[in-house]
CSV table of C-alpha atoms in Angstrom, one decimal:
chain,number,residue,atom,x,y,z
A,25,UNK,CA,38.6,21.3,63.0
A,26,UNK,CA,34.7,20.4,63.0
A,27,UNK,CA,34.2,23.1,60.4
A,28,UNK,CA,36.3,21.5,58.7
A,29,UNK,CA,35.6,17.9,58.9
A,30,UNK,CA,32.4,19.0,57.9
A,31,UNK,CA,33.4,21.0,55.0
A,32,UNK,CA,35.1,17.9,53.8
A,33,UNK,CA,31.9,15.6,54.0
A,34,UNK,CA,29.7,17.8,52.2
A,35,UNK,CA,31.9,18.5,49.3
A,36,UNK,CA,32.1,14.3,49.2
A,37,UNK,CA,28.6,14.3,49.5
A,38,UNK,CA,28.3,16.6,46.6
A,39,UNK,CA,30.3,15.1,44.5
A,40,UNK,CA,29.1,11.8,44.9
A,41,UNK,CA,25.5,13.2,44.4
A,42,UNK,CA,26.6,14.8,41.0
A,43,UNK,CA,28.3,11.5,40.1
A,44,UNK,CA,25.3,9.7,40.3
A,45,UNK,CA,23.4,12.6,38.5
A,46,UNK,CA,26.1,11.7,35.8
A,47,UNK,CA,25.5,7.8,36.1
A,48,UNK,CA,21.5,8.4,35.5
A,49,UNK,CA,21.8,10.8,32.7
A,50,UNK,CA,24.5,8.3,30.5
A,51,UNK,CA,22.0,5.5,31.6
A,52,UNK,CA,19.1,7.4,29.9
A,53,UNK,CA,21.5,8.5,27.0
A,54,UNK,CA,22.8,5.2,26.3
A,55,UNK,CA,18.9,3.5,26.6
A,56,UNK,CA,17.9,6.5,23.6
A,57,UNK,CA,21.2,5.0,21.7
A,58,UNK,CA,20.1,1.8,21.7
A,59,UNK,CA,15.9,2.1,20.9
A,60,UNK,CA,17.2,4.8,18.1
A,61,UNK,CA,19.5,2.4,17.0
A,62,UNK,CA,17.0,-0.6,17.2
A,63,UNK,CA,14.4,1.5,15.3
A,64,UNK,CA,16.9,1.9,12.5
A,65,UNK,CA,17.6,-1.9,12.1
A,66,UNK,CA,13.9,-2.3,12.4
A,67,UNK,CA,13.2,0.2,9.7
A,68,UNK,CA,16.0,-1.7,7.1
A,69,UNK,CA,14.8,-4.9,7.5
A,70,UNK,CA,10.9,-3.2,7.1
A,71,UNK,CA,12.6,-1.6,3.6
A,72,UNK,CA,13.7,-4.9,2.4
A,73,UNK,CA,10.1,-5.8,1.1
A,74,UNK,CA,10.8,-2.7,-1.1
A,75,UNK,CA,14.0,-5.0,-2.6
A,76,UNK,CA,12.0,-8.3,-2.7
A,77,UNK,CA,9.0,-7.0,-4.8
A,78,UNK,CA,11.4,-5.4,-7.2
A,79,UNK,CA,13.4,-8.4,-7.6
A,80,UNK,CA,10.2,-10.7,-8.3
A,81,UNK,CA,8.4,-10.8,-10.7
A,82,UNK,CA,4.6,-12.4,-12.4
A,83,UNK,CA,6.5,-15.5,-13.6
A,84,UNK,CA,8.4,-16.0,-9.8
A,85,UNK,CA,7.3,-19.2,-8.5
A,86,UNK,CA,6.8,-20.0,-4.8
A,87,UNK,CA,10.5,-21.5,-4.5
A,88,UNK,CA,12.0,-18.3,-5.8
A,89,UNK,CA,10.2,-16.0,-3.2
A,90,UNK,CA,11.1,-18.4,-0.3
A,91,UNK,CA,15.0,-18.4,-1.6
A,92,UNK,CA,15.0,-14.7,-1.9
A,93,UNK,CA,12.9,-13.8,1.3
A,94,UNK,CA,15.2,-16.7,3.6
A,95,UNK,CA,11.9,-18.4,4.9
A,96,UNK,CA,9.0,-19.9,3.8
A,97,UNK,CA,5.7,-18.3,3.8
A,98,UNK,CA,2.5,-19.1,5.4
A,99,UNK,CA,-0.2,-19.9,3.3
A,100,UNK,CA,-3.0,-17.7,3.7
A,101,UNK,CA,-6.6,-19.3,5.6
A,102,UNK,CA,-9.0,-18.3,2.8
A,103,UNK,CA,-6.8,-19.0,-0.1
A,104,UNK,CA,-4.2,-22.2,-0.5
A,105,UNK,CA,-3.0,-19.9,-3.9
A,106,UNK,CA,-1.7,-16.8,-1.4
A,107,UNK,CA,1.1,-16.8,0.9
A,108,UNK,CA,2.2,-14.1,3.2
A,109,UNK,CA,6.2,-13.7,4.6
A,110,UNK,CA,6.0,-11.6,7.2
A,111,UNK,CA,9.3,-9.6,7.6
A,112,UNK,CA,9.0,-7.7,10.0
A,113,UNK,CA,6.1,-6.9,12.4
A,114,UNK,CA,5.2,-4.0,10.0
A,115,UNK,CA,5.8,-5.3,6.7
A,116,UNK,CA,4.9,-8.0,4.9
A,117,UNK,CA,5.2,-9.2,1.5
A,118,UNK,CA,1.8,-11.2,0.0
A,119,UNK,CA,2.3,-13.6,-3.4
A,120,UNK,CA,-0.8,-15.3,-5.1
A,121,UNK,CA,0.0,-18.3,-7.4
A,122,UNK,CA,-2.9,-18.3,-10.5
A,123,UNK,CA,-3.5,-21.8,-11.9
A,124,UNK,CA,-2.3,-19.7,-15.1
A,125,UNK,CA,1.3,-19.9,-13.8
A,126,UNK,CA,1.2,-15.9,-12.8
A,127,UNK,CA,2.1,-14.4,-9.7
A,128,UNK,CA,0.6,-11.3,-7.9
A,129,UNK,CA,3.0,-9.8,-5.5
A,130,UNK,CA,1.9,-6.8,-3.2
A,131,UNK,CA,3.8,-5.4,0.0
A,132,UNK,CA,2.1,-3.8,2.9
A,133,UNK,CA,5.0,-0.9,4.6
A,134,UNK,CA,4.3,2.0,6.9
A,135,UNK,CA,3.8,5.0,5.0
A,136,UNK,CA,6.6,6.7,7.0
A,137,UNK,CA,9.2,4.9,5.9
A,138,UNK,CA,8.5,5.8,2.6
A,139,UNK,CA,8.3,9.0,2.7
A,140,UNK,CA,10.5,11.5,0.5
A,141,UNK,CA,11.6,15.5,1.0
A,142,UNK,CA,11.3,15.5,-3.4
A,143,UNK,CA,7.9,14.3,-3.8
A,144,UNK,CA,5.6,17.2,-5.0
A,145,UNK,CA,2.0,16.9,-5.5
A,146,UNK,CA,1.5,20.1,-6.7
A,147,UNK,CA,0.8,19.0,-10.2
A,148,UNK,CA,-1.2,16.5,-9.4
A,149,UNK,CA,-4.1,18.3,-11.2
A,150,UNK,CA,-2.2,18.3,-14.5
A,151,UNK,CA,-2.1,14.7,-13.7
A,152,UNK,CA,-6.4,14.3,-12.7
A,153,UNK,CA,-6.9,16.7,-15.6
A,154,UNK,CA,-5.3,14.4,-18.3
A,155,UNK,CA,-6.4,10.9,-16.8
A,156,UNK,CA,-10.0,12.7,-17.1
A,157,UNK,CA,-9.6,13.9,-20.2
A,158,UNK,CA,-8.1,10.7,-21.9
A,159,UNK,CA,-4.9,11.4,-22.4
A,160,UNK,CA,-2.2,8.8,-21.8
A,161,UNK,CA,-0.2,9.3,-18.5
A,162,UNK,CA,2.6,7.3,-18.4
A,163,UNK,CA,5.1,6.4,-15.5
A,164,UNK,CA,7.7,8.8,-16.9
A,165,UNK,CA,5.2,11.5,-17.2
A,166,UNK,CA,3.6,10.8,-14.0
A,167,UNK,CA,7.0,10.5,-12.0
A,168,UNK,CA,7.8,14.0,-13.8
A,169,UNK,CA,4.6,15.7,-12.1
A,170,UNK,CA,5.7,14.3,-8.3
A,171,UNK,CA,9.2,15.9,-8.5
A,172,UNK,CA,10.8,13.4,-10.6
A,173,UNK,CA,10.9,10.8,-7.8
A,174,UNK,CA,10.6,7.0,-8.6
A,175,UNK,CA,7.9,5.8,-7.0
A,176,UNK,CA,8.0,2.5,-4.6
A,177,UNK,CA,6.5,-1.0,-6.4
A,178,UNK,CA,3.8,-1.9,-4.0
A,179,UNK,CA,1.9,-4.1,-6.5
A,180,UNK,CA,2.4,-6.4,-9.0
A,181,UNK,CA,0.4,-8.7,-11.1
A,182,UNK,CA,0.3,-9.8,-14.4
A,183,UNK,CA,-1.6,-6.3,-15.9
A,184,UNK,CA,-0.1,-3.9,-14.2
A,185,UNK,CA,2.3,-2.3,-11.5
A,186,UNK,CA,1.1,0.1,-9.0
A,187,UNK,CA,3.7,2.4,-7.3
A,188,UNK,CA,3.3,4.6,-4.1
A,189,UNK,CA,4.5,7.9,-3.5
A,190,UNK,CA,4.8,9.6,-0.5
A,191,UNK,CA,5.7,13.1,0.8
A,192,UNK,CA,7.4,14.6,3.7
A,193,UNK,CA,3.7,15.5,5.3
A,194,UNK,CA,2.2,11.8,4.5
A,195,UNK,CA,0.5,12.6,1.6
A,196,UNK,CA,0.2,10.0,-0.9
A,197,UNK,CA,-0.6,9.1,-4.2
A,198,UNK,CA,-0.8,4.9,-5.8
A,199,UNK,CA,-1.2,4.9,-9.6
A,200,UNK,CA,-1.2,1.6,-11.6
A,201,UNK,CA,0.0,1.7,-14.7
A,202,UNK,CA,-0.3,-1.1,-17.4
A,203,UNK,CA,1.9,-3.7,-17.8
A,204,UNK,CA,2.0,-3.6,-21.8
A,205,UNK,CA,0.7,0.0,-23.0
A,206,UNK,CA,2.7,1.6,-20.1
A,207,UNK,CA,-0.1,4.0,-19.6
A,208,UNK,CA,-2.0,4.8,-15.9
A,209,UNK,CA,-5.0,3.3,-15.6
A,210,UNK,CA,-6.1,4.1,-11.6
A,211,UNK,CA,-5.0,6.7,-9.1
A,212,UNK,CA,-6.1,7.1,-5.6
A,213,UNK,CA,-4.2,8.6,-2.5
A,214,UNK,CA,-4.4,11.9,-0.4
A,215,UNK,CA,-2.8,14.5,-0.8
């Protein structure tokens, strides 16, 4: 009957100590669902700088970027022209107000988030070759030679629009491209 008894407490003792193996492991599983999912909402509202700039444009005054960002910005210590909405702790979106009436706009994003499987660099010397050479580059001809990927609008200003493109290893390449003649006129990255 003691063998028994005894039998009968360690098997409860097991199986409570395997429940509570099961409670730590859906604890830790359940923790990794929620920073994962965290990091995702953090990553779409870090994207949505991406949205603003391309909706704005040089002629956007301050009101139009504080009705389409939800909040107004802060303006900037060393300049009363520039204001800066921070979205998220790792993006921002920066607009200076010229006494012209234009507007520069510029984003600052994490690299990672923009990266893309399609972008190619591989012709990027047909690219340094032609810019050298003065030949006109233009955004079509330029998306063409990074695998035919639209690049992201990280600048704008009254002359030109610089995009960035980024590839699955971090390389990356910013051109600016005129405004009027559509042509490249500056590229600088790593790749």
């Amino acid at each position: 009957m003691k063998k028994r008894v005894l039998f009968i407490a360690l098997c409860g003792m097991f199986l409570v100590t395997l429940s509570g193996c099961s409670k730590t492991e859906t604890k830790k599983e359940d923790s990794n669902k929620t920073e994962e999912t965290t990091k995702k909402e953090d990553n779409k509202k870090s994207t949505k700088v991406i949205e603003y700039i391309s909706k704005l444009d040089n002629n956007s005054t301050l009101e139009d970027v504080n009705k389409l960002i939800g909040f107004d910005g802060v303006v900037d210590s060393d300049n009363d022209k520039k204001y800066v909405w921070d979205v998220t702790e790792t993006s921002s979106l920066t607009a200076t107000f010229s006494n012209k009436g234009y507007t520069s706009i510029e984003i600052d994003i994490e690299d990672e988030l923009l990266k893309n499987d399609k972008v190619d660099f591989s012709k990027y010397e047909e690219i340094s070759s032609a810019l050298k050479n003065g030949d006109t580059v233009t955004y079509d001809d330029f998306k063409e030679k990074v695998g035919g990927v639209d690049g992201t609008p990280v600048t704008k200003s009254y002359i030109s629009t610089s995009y960035k493109w980024v590839n699955k290893k971090g390389g990356y390449l910013k051109a600016s491209f005129n405004n009027k003649t559509k042509k490249c006129t500056f590229v600088s990255g790593r790749i």
